[in-house]
Amino acid sequence: MSSITDFDSLRRAMAENGEQPEGPARNARAEQLLAEAEKLGIPLAVIEALGHQLKVYNYSSEKDKMFVPFARLLRMWEERPEDFDEYEVHSLHWVFKWMSSGMLDQPHIPLASIEKWLGEMEHRYRLAGHSERAVRSAEFSVAAHLGDVPRAERAYAAWLAADRDSMADCHACELHEQGWWQAEQGHDAKALALWAPVLGGEFTCAHEPHAVLASSLAPLLRLGRTDEARAHHLRGFRLVRGMESMRGAYADHVEFCALSGNEARGLELLAERPTYFTDTGHPRSRLDFLSVVALLMRRLEETGLGDRQVPGPVGRTWTARELGAHARVEALALAGRFDERNGTSHVSERARARMAQPQLVERLPLGVRTAHPVAARPAPAPAAPAVAPGQEPDLAALLAEARRMSDTLQPNAMEAWAAVSRAAADAELDVRDRAEIADHEAMSRGPEGAELFERAADLYEEAGDLGEALAARTRAAYVRALTGRVDEALAAVAGPYDHVLALYAEDATGVRQTASVLMGRARVLMRRVLDADETADGAPDETVLAAAESAVRELLALVGGHAGDDVRIASRYAEGQAMLAELAVRRGDLEKAVELFGRASAAFVEAGLPWFAVEYEARLAGLSHHLGDISGAERALRAALEHGGAHLEAAGRAQLHLQLAEVLGGRGLSVEAAEHALESAHWADEAGEGPTFGAWARHQLGGFLLRQGRFAEAAEVLESALPDLSEETHGDGVVVQTQWWLGDCLSELGDHRAAAKRRLQAAEIARHWPEQRDHATLAHLAAESLGAAGLSADADRAYARAGELWRSLGDVHGLVRSLRARAWLALRAQDGAGAARELMAQAVQECASALDGDGHDEGARERLAAELGHTHRQFGDLLARSASEDADDDAIRTALEDALTQVTEAITVFASLGDAALDSRTGAELAAGWLEIDLGHPTRATARARTVLAMYDGAPTDDETAQSRRAEAEQMLQVVEEQGAG
């Protein structure tokens, strides 16, 4: 911290403090600087220090401290106005507006004092000759706060009608307030139309579009424009996250989470800002914050999570129920203080309405991770049989419904049988009913169901249904195969197989039971194929494959003509086709496998069982992608998502969306790819797979958003992916790519220090790779970021490292560009002109040497020549800028002549490349022309300008470069003419 010795050092210190993050530390420093200013004995120094203190208080949580320094400033103005310079006079009148809104935000300040102040502001603005625009804006704020709609509308109209002058708020802030009023009056579409120029970047300021992005969230949700709402949240939250003074905007983001099914994200936002619960310097924003905390806690209670521990005011632990009650009481007490001051009930009514808002969107995936996701809402239970109100369904009805669902292979059939089992616990059942209950309970147990299947078989046999008994014994054999006991399973299925065929031949059992046994036997043999694959070093045993194929074809021969309306038999046929497809894969006939998986999927769909097609459509997609049939892969994945519908489990849905995102991304369809990556991330989180393929989905989503130029959204998503990405799980390439993309986003957003950090982290991993091109590129990009961040020494070291890597790779272009960048960095340093010249000369030499070498094809030589031309051109620009204004005339002239020599060399090189380098040549010609003018060679400058005009003679009007070059050439001719006339 530098000492304050004079007015200049005070100003430097205030400027440095103004760049610090908002908060108590910056405010405390401003107070110290005021004390230092008072020691200087310069009235203007005290005035500026008071103004600085006012500003940092206004942009902090300690807004209530503004009134004391302002009162002192106003007293100084009234006593000695001559002590204020023009800027401070303007600033004094400007902060009148801050005082007006600041009083309104403090419930202890009487309304009469606020109205009196409004009149004082109007009087002083009139005396100073200012428009009444700012005054009417302030009056509107008072009326809107009071809920006095007629007065607010009058003030609003007068505000818009008054002329804009130097006291008017910036366009962005005015549009924010105007849009807020339209939204308050229920005109969401009008609000968003007013905000459009701010959201589009036409108007910005220190706190916009931050506040507009936040204010737009609820209107967008109400209008159903959810994609925009998601984008505004991701983009806007990055802007307000580190700004202490924007508690109101922060509250809007918490509210968005509560209204869009993102309660877990809302909790994380609360955890990031614990002081927002208790900071009292700005009561109005505290009321906003507490109101949305109560809303969020209400949402958690409604989802059965009232006892969940949540972040709240420090000093104790909180459940959602406790925090909700606390926030509601605190908010309404604060609202009551405002209403008592105002003599209305408007603030309390508004707070209650905000806390009682209904959820606007059941589920709006954001793409970002949540460290502690809220428990997923339970899936709806299958519909129970219709019964009279207040009655439980009887056992007969439950049995009938379970059989219907089993016979039609409905996805929730097992749940229906579980309901039967519960209802039948103490009931007397016939043996057939008990057999079916045991059979389906065995199915629900998976590999542990073998003994229960045997019990079901005994019961079927007791009931006189030998075919179903054999089918149950076959199911028992198959579950043994699933546990690795394939030989035992094959032995166990042999008897039922022979027996059922004999029964079928005698018409003693039906196709359904026979097909069930044949399918069970085929599954066991397919299991042997899979086991052989897992243990074989080479191709699978053809004997094993042939046995499985024979069993499958026997099944297909049986059911092929009997499917009809029997979905069970139709499903056997479809599954048989899928088995043949798997065997084709093992034999390496992937084209045949694609055909057979297609048949299987189509058969399931035709049978009215689309959810069974999903598994095979996913296999079809993978094979099609492997064979280069991207369109086929896309079709299969879309079909799988459509056919799976609500029956897909979260993990399967996530994987399908992720595969489709990758396919679409590979086709360059980044917008739709991003949508599917977003869905994948959401469903991965729902499945508890956020740290695994959820992180991979976020990685992909960030890349797709980056391709679309949605840098803030991409950065938010990529940052949320990084904590879960690991070299062990996802591979170091994915980690590097994520850091790389994030660095690109941060660079585009102007956060060059953070961009450099990410690029350096990625480079450190890539440093250990055998191929060093990525390492070189990342080192070069990191150097660019370091330079843009003003860290010249660090940037030079990074460029030097990149140059070494480019040299080791034989990449002359990268080496030359690193040398040029170092030259420009050196020029910025004190007494760095000599080093800059040396580095640029080295760049020219490296390029020329490479061009003189052998082994280049024509294209490579042309690229090297172009690089040489650009290097000469930059050398010329550098030499021209190195001519210091305080140098003697001879030194300046020498620098300009040397610059002209380099630019002339560039022209020669570009000319040798013909039309391919036309624009580069004309740019160099014009640069040379301006140097000729500076050196007193008007005739040469004229010749160069006319050369450029001739080169673009007849150029199309939509050629922007041509038109720009012609305009500059005309300007050069005019300058020469004016100098000659002078």
Short mmCIF file of C-alpha atoms in Angstrom, two decimals, residues 128 299 382 481 531 575 953:
data_model
loop_
_atom_site.label_atom_id
_atom_site.label_comp_id
_atom_site.label_asym_id
_atom_site.label_seq_id
_atom_site.Cartn_x
_atom_site.Cartn_y
_atom_site.Cartn_z
CA ALA A 128 -27.98 24.18 -12.41
CA ARG A 299 -40.45 -25.47 -2.43
CA PRO A 382 -48.53 -47.52 -11.91
CA ALA A 481 -26.27 -68.91 -16.32
CA ASP A 531 -18.61 -65.95 -21.68
CA GLU A 575 -35.62 -60.93 -29.53
CA ASP A 953 -10.71 -0.66 -59.80
#
